[in-house]
Amino acid sequence: MKNILFLGVCFLLAQNTYCQNDKTSEYKKRVLESTEVNLLSSYYSQDGENAAVTGGRGTEELTDFAPSINVAIPLNEDDVLAIDATVSAYTSASSSNIDPFDGDQPADPFVASTGASRQDTWFGLTANYSHSSDDRNTIISGNLSFANEYDYTSFGFGGSLTKLFNQKNTELQLKANVFFDTWNPQYPIEFRNSFTISDYDFEGESNFASGYTEFSTLNRNSYSLGINFSQILTKNIQTAFMADFVMQDGLLSTPHQRVYFADIADTVIENFVIGNDIERLPDSHLKIALGNRTNFYLNENFILRTYYRYYTDDWGIDSHTFKMEVPVKVGLKYALYPMYRYYTQTQADAFGAYNSLLSTQEFYTSDYDLASYDAHQYGVGFKYYDPLSKFNLGGFGLKSINIEYNYYNRTSQNFTAHITSLSFNFVAD
């Protein structure tokens, strides 16, 4: 949830001629002066050779287009309602191989199937209500969320309490969220009752899934608690410390991700090796993240923004994230901001590469998101800002335009991604 930092301005009006006594009225500036609309679209593409759907071996080619709209509506001087809606339409070569035999070419982990599972749409909706006290030193907010995709549905709710102290130079926020997800498992085709190995010409063993069972629990619950502390140190330096704690339970494995064991012989149909089992992970997951964000105002044209986060969990992963951004003001209305992000993590205890795990293990996965790797992300953004909103569209003035491009790569894996986003912020006249 976004922090709301507001400098309230209050003063007493002159004697109210409509009153029958000498009482004064208090004027409050609105938390949000008028309705704001933010239109955002992003395009994401990736490629790699370690798809989790095919057991850590195969194409990871994916494209995603995600338009969204965010509307912030002032209900009165103190209250704001924000509604965010996002639609994400993607095409995935790896998920198409949930059933590699439904296409019009030989099944192959490095080739996308042309079947129905190659594409889908995700939809998410969030509503957030916030209330600010008269002195603007206390902010209370609550939110509701819903998301749906072909294989899961999620409901969530949460809230936050923000307190400002020391003439609003110090801010403390407590936030909590709960999500209840339900899976609609899409198991790989070879693990479905409709699949019969004798219907295919195969090589190797026919008892490829002798110990396989479907998941009995289809729910996943997530509980998060966050603490943020922000302090203006000087007129040029602001810092914030963040701590997040997340506890998950239920079905934390991904049902359509295969695993291949070193102690079970391969079964091959066409160019595709049939999975030995699906991913099996613990049914609980504790995550802890500690971070700091510090901004330095260098001069009227340059700002340095820095970010660091340390993450650890009880699955064996430890990670470090470093990010730096340098907005450069160009004239009165333009800003250019190059950015760089470095990420490194250790591998999860249950991780193993293709055909390296053993069937005797309790937990196993070949999802390279849980492997050990380093990653670099290079980006640049451009912002146009018009505080007077001279450009008008349907009663809304254009407040800003933002465009970003980022290039991402994992140095220890052959994985790359490109992310482009464009946003328009409008404010009602």
PDB file of N, CA, C and O in Angstrom, residues 383-427:
ATOM      1  N   LYS A 383      10.003  11.579 -17.852  1.00  0.00           N
ATOM      2  CA  LYS A 383       8.751  12.103 -17.311  1.00  0.00           C
ATOM      3  C   LYS A 383       8.525  13.533 -17.787  1.00  0.00           C
ATOM      4  O   LYS A 383       9.435  14.366 -17.755  1.00  0.00           O
ATOM      5  N   TYR A 384       7.305  13.762 -18.243  1.00  0.00           N
ATOM      6  CA  TYR A 384       6.844  15.110 -18.570  1.00  0.00           C
ATOM      7  C   TYR A 384       5.804  15.491 -17.520  1.00  0.00           C
ATOM      8  O   TYR A 384       4.865  14.737 -17.251  1.00  0.00           O
ATOM      9  N   TYR A 385       5.963  16.677 -16.936  1.00  0.00           N
ATOM     10  CA  TYR A 385       5.078  17.101 -15.855  1.00  0.00           C
ATOM     11  C   TYR A 385       4.517  18.480 -16.171  1.00  0.00           C
ATOM     12  O   TYR A 385       5.267  19.413 -16.473  1.00  0.00           O
ATOM     13  N   ASP A 386       3.196  18.615 -16.108  1.00  0.00           N
ATOM     14  CA  ASP A 386       2.527  19.885 -16.364  1.00  0.00           C
ATOM     15  C   ASP A 386       1.648  20.228 -15.171  1.00  0.00           C
ATOM     16  O   ASP A 386       0.488  19.799 -15.092  1.00  0.00           O
ATOM     17  N   PRO A 387       2.166  20.969 -14.200  1.00  0.00           N
ATOM     18  CA  PRO A 387       1.373  21.253 -12.990  1.00  0.00           C
ATOM     19  C   PRO A 387       0.145  22.097 -13.258  1.00  0.00           C
ATOM     20  O   PRO A 387      -0.810  22.075 -12.488  1.00  0.00           O
ATOM     21  N   LEU A 388       0.105  22.824 -14.368  1.00  0.00           N
ATOM     22  CA  LEU A 388      -1.046  23.678 -14.673  1.00  0.00           C
ATOM     23  C   LEU A 388      -2.063  22.972 -15.562  1.00  0.00           C
ATOM     24  O   LEU A 388      -3.126  23.519 -15.845  1.00  0.00           O
ATOM     25  N   SER A 389      -1.748  21.762 -15.993  1.00  0.00           N
ATOM     26  CA  SER A 389      -2.668  20.920 -16.767  1.00  0.00           C
ATOM     27  C   SER A 389      -3.248  21.675 -17.962  1.00  0.00           C
ATOM     28  O   SER A 389      -4.469  21.777 -18.121  1.00  0.00           O
ATOM     29  N   LYS A 390      -2.387  22.180 -18.812  1.00  0.00           N
ATOM     30  CA  LYS A 390      -2.849  22.962 -19.960  1.00  0.00           C
ATOM     31  C   LYS A 390      -3.545  22.095 -21.003  1.00  0.00           C
ATOM     32  O   LYS A 390      -4.464  22.540 -21.686  1.00  0.00           O
ATOM     33  N   PHE A 391      -3.109  20.849 -21.124  1.00  0.00           N
ATOM     34  CA  PHE A 391      -3.749  19.957 -22.090  1.00  0.00           C
ATOM     35  C   PHE A 391      -4.976  19.323 -21.446  1.00  0.00           C
ATOM     36  O   PHE A 391      -4.896  18.712 -20.384  1.00  0.00           O
ATOM     37  N   ASN A 392      -6.128  19.489 -22.087  1.00  0.00           N
ATOM     38  CA  ASN A 392      -7.383  19.026 -21.503  1.00  0.00           C
ATOM     39  C   ASN A 392      -8.018  17.965 -22.388  1.00  0.00           C
ATOM     40  O   ASN A 392      -8.024  18.078 -23.603  1.00  0.00           O
ATOM     41  N   LEU A 393      -8.542  16.905 -21.729  1.00  0.00           N
ATOM     42  CA  LEU A 393      -9.208  15.824 -22.457  1.00  0.00           C
ATOM     43  C   LEU A 393     -10.448  15.403 -21.682  1.00  0.00           C
ATOM     44  O   LEU A 393     -10.354  14.804 -20.607  1.00  0.00           O
ATOM     45  N   GLY A 394     -11.630  15.746 -22.196  1.00  0.00           N
ATOM     46  CA  GLY A 394     -12.876  15.329 -21.572  1.00  0.00           C
ATOM     47  C   GLY A 394     -13.053  15.822 -20.153  1.00  0.00           C
ATOM     48  O   GLY A 394     -13.577  15.108 -19.293  1.00  0.00           O
ATOM     49  N   GLY A 395     -12.616  17.051 -19.875  1.00  0.00           N
ATOM     50  CA  GLY A 395     -12.762  17.592 -18.531  1.00  0.00           C
ATOM     51  C   GLY A 395     -11.631  17.234 -17.596  1.00  0.00           C
ATOM     52  O   GLY A 395     -11.662  17.596 -16.419  1.00  0.00           O
ATOM     53  N   PHE A 396     -10.605  16.540 -18.095  1.00  0.00           N
ATOM     54  CA  PHE A 396      -9.446  16.182 -17.288  1.00  0.00           C
ATOM     55  C   PHE A 396      -8.190  16.806 -17.899  1.00  0.00           C
ATOM     56  O   PHE A 396      -7.977  16.730 -19.115  1.00  0.00           O
ATOM     57  N   GLY A 397      -7.380  17.407 -17.059  1.00  0.00           N
ATOM     58  CA  GLY A 397      -6.129  17.983 -17.508  1.00  0.00           C
ATOM     59  C   GLY A 397      -4.995  16.986 -17.384  1.00  0.00           C
ATOM     60  O   GLY A 397      -4.944  16.194 -16.440  1.00  0.00           O
ATOM     61  N   LEU A 398      -4.092  17.012 -18.351  1.00  0.00           N
ATOM     62  CA  LEU A 398      -2.945  16.098 -18.325  1.00  0.00           C
ATOM     63  C   LEU A 398      -1.925  16.602 -17.319  1.00  0.00           C
ATOM     64  O   LEU A 398      -1.339  17.677 -17.489  1.00  0.00           O
ATOM     65  N   LYS A 399      -1.684  15.824 -16.268  1.00  0.00           N
ATOM     66  CA  LYS A 399      -0.753  16.211 -15.220  1.00  0.00           C
ATOM     67  C   LYS A 399       0.660  15.727 -15.511  1.00  0.00           C
ATOM     68  O   LYS A 399       1.636  16.440 -15.275  1.00  0.00           O
ATOM     69  N   SER A 400       0.789  14.488 -16.036  1.00  0.00           N
ATOM     70  CA  SER A 400       2.124  13.976 -16.318  1.00  0.00           C
ATOM     71  C   SER A 400       2.063  12.813 -17.300  1.00  0.00           C
ATOM     72  O   SER A 400       1.028  12.143 -17.434  1.00  0.00           O
ATOM     73  N   ILE A 401       3.185  12.587 -17.974  1.00  0.00           N
ATOM     74  CA  ILE A 401       3.397  11.416 -18.819  1.00  0.00           C
ATOM     75  C   ILE A 401       4.691  10.758 -18.371  1.00  0.00           C
ATOM     76  O   ILE A 401       5.697  11.440 -18.145  1.00  0.00           O
ATOM     77  N   ASN A 402       4.653   9.443 -18.245  1.00  0.00           N
ATOM     78  CA  ASN A 402       5.834   8.713 -17.788  1.00  0.00           C
ATOM     79  C   ASN A 402       6.077   7.526 -18.705  1.00  0.00           C
ATOM     80  O   ASN A 402       5.151   6.769 -19.012  1.00  0.00           O
ATOM     81  N   ILE A 403       7.307   7.345 -19.160  1.00  0.00           N
ATOM     82  CA  ILE A 403       7.665   6.188 -19.972  1.00  0.00           C
ATOM     83  C   ILE A 403       8.959   5.596 -19.432  1.00  0.00           C
ATOM     84  O   ILE A 403       9.886   6.330 -19.070  1.00  0.00           O
ATOM     85  N   GLU A 404       8.990   4.255 -19.345  1.00  0.00           N
ATOM     86  CA  GLU A 404      10.164   3.559 -18.818  1.00  0.00           C
ATOM     87  C   GLU A 404      10.509   2.353 -19.684  1.00  0.00           C
ATOM     88  O   GLU A 404       9.625   1.721 -20.266  1.00  0.00           O
ATOM     89  N   TYR A 405      11.805   2.060 -19.726  1.00  0.00           N
ATOM     90  CA  TYR A 405      12.270   0.828 -20.354  1.00  0.00           C
ATOM     91  C   TYR A 405      13.313   0.192 -19.444  1.00  0.00           C
ATOM     92  O   TYR A 405      14.197   0.879 -18.911  1.00  0.00           O
ATOM     93  N   ASN A 406      13.214  -1.129 -19.254  1.00  0.00           N
ATOM     94  CA  ASN A 406      14.177  -1.863 -18.439  1.00  0.00           C
ATOM     95  C   ASN A 406      14.604  -3.132 -19.161  1.00  0.00           C
ATOM     96  O   ASN A 406      13.792  -3.818 -19.792  1.00  0.00           O
ATOM     97  N   TYR A 407      15.892  -3.433 -19.039  1.00  0.00           N
ATOM     98  CA  TYR A 407      16.449  -4.686 -19.553  1.00  0.00           C
ATOM     99  C   TYR A 407      16.947  -5.494 -18.368  1.00  0.00           C
ATOM    100  O   TYR A 407      17.663  -4.986 -17.506  1.00  0.00           O
ATOM    101  N   TYR A 408      16.567  -6.774 -18.316  1.00  0.00           N
ATOM    102  CA  TYR A 408      16.880  -7.652 -17.175  1.00  0.00           C
ATOM    103  C   TYR A 408      17.570  -8.905 -17.674  1.00  0.00           C
ATOM    104  O   TYR A 408      17.171  -9.477 -18.697  1.00  0.00           O
ATOM    105  N   ASN A 409      18.623  -9.322 -16.960  1.00  0.00           N
ATOM    106  CA  ASN A 409      19.231 -10.608 -17.303  1.00  0.00           C
ATOM    107  C   ASN A 409      19.809 -11.273 -16.063  1.00  0.00           C
ATOM    108  O   ASN A 409      20.246 -10.600 -15.116  1.00  0.00           O
ATOM    109  N   ARG A 410      19.745 -12.614 -16.079  1.00  0.00           N
ATOM    110  CA  ARG A 410      20.343 -13.422 -15.025  1.00  0.00           C
ATOM    111  C   ARG A 410      21.688 -13.924 -15.535  1.00  0.00           C
ATOM    112  O   ARG A 410      21.763 -14.594 -16.569  1.00  0.00           O
ATOM    113  N   THR A 411      22.739 -13.621 -14.794  1.00  0.00           N
ATOM    114  CA  THR A 411      24.073 -13.935 -15.272  1.00  0.00           C
ATOM    115  C   THR A 411      24.381 -15.421 -15.215  1.00  0.00           C
ATOM    116  O   THR A 411      25.177 -15.913 -16.012  1.00  0.00           O
ATOM    117  N   SER A 412      23.760 -16.149 -14.307  1.00  0.00           N
ATOM    118  CA  SER A 412      24.057 -17.571 -14.154  1.00  0.00           C
ATOM    119  C   SER A 412      23.110 -18.441 -14.971  1.00  0.00           C
ATOM    120  O   SER A 412      23.214 -19.661 -14.955  1.00  0.00           O
ATOM    121  N   GLN A 413      22.169 -17.848 -15.672  1.00  0.00           N
ATOM    122  CA  GLN A 413      21.216 -18.587 -16.499  1.00  0.00           C
ATOM    123  C   GLN A 413      21.027 -17.829 -17.807  1.00  0.00           C
ATOM    124  O   GLN A 413      21.225 -16.616 -17.868  1.00  0.00           O
ATOM    125  N   ASN A 414      20.610 -18.497 -18.799  1.00  0.00           N
ATOM    126  CA  ASN A 414      20.363 -17.860 -20.088  1.00  0.00           C
ATOM    127  C   ASN A 414      18.946 -17.303 -20.105  1.00  0.00           C
ATOM    128  O   ASN A 414      18.073 -17.763 -20.839  1.00  0.00           O
ATOM    129  N   PHE A 415      18.731 -16.273 -19.275  1.00  0.00           N
ATOM    130  CA  PHE A 415      17.393 -15.699 -19.115  1.00  0.00           C
ATOM    131  C   PHE A 415      17.489 -14.188 -19.280  1.00  0.00           C
ATOM    132  O   PHE A 415      18.296 -13.513 -18.618  1.00  0.00           O
ATOM    133  N   THR A 416      16.665 -13.621 -20.155  1.00  0.00           N
ATOM    134  CA  THR A 416      16.618 -12.181 -20.371  1.00  0.00           C
ATOM    135  C   THR A 416      15.167 -11.725 -20.452  1.00  0.00           C
ATOM    136  O   THR A 416      14.272 -12.509 -20.777  1.00  0.00           O
ATOM    137  N   ALA A 417      14.964 -10.443 -20.162  1.00  0.00           N
ATOM    138  CA  ALA A 417      13.611  -9.881 -20.234  1.00  0.00           C
ATOM    139  C   ALA A 417      13.689  -8.410 -20.594  1.00  0.00           C
ATOM    140  O   ALA A 417      14.668  -7.716 -20.281  1.00  0.00           O
ATOM    141  N   HIS A 418      12.620  -7.929 -21.249  1.00  0.00           N
ATOM    142  CA  HIS A 418      12.475  -6.522 -21.607  1.00  0.00           C
ATOM    143  C   HIS A 418      11.137  -6.037 -21.057  1.00  0.00           C
ATOM    144  O   HIS A 418      10.115  -6.702 -21.227  1.00  0.00           O
ATOM    145  N   ILE A 419      11.158  -4.872 -20.385  1.00  0.00           N
ATOM    146  CA  ILE A 419       9.939  -4.327 -19.787  1.00  0.00           C
ATOM    147  C   ILE A 419       9.784  -2.874 -20.225  1.00  0.00           C
ATOM    148  O   ILE A 419      10.691  -2.056 -19.992  1.00  0.00           O
ATOM    149  N   THR A 420       8.666  -2.567 -20.849  1.00  0.00           N
ATOM    150  CA  THR A 420       8.367  -1.201 -21.272  1.00  0.00           C
ATOM    151  C   THR A 420       7.029  -0.778 -20.675  1.00  0.00           C
ATOM    152  O   THR A 420       6.061  -1.543 -20.722  1.00  0.00           O
ATOM    153  N   SER A 421       6.970   0.417 -20.112  1.00  0.00           N
ATOM    154  CA  SER A 421       5.719   0.894 -19.527  1.00  0.00           C
ATOM    155  C   SER A 421       5.483   2.350 -19.912  1.00  0.00           C
ATOM    156  O   SER A 421       6.425   3.127 -20.099  1.00  0.00           O
ATOM    157  N   LEU A 422       4.208   2.695 -20.014  1.00  0.00           N
ATOM    158  CA  LEU A 422       3.796   4.046 -20.375  1.00  0.00           C
ATOM    159  C   LEU A 422       2.591   4.416 -19.523  1.00  0.00           C
ATOM    160  O   LEU A 422       1.638   3.636 -19.407  1.00  0.00           O
ATOM    161  N   SER A 423       2.620   5.596 -18.919  1.00  0.00           N
ATOM    162  CA  SER A 423       1.499   6.018 -18.078  1.00  0.00           C
ATOM    163  C   SER A 423       1.145   7.471 -18.343  1.00  0.00           C
ATOM    164  O   SER A 423       2.003   8.296 -18.670  1.00  0.00           O
ATOM    165  N   PHE A 424      -0.156   7.767 -18.189  1.00  0.00           N
ATOM    166  CA  PHE A 424      -0.692   9.120 -18.314  1.00  0.00           C
ATOM    167  C   PHE A 424      -1.478   9.414 -17.050  1.00  0.00           C
ATOM    168  O   PHE A 424      -2.368   8.643 -16.661  1.00  0.00           O
ATOM    169  N   ASN A 425      -1.167  10.540 -16.412  1.00  0.00           N
ATOM    170  CA  ASN A 425      -1.881  10.945 -15.204  1.00  0.00           C
ATOM    171  C   ASN A 425      -2.714  12.183 -15.502  1.00  0.00           C
ATOM    172  O   ASN A 425      -2.189  13.194 -15.963  1.00  0.00           O
ATOM    173  N   PHE A 426      -4.034  12.047 -15.269  1.00  0.00           N
ATOM    174  CA  PHE A 426      -4.961  13.147 -15.525  1.00  0.00           C
ATOM    175  C   PHE A 426      -5.592  13.602 -14.216  1.00  0.00           C
ATOM    176  O   PHE A 426      -5.812  12.791 -13.299  1.00  0.00           O
ATOM    177  N   VAL A 427      -5.918  14.880 -14.137  1.00  0.00           N
ATOM    178  CA  VAL A 427      -6.592  15.413 -12.965  1.00  0.00           C
ATOM    179  C   VAL A 427      -7.807  16.213 -13.431  1.00  0.00           C
ATOM    180  O   VAL A 427      -7.770  16.927 -14.443  1.00  0.00           O
TER     181      VAL A 427
END
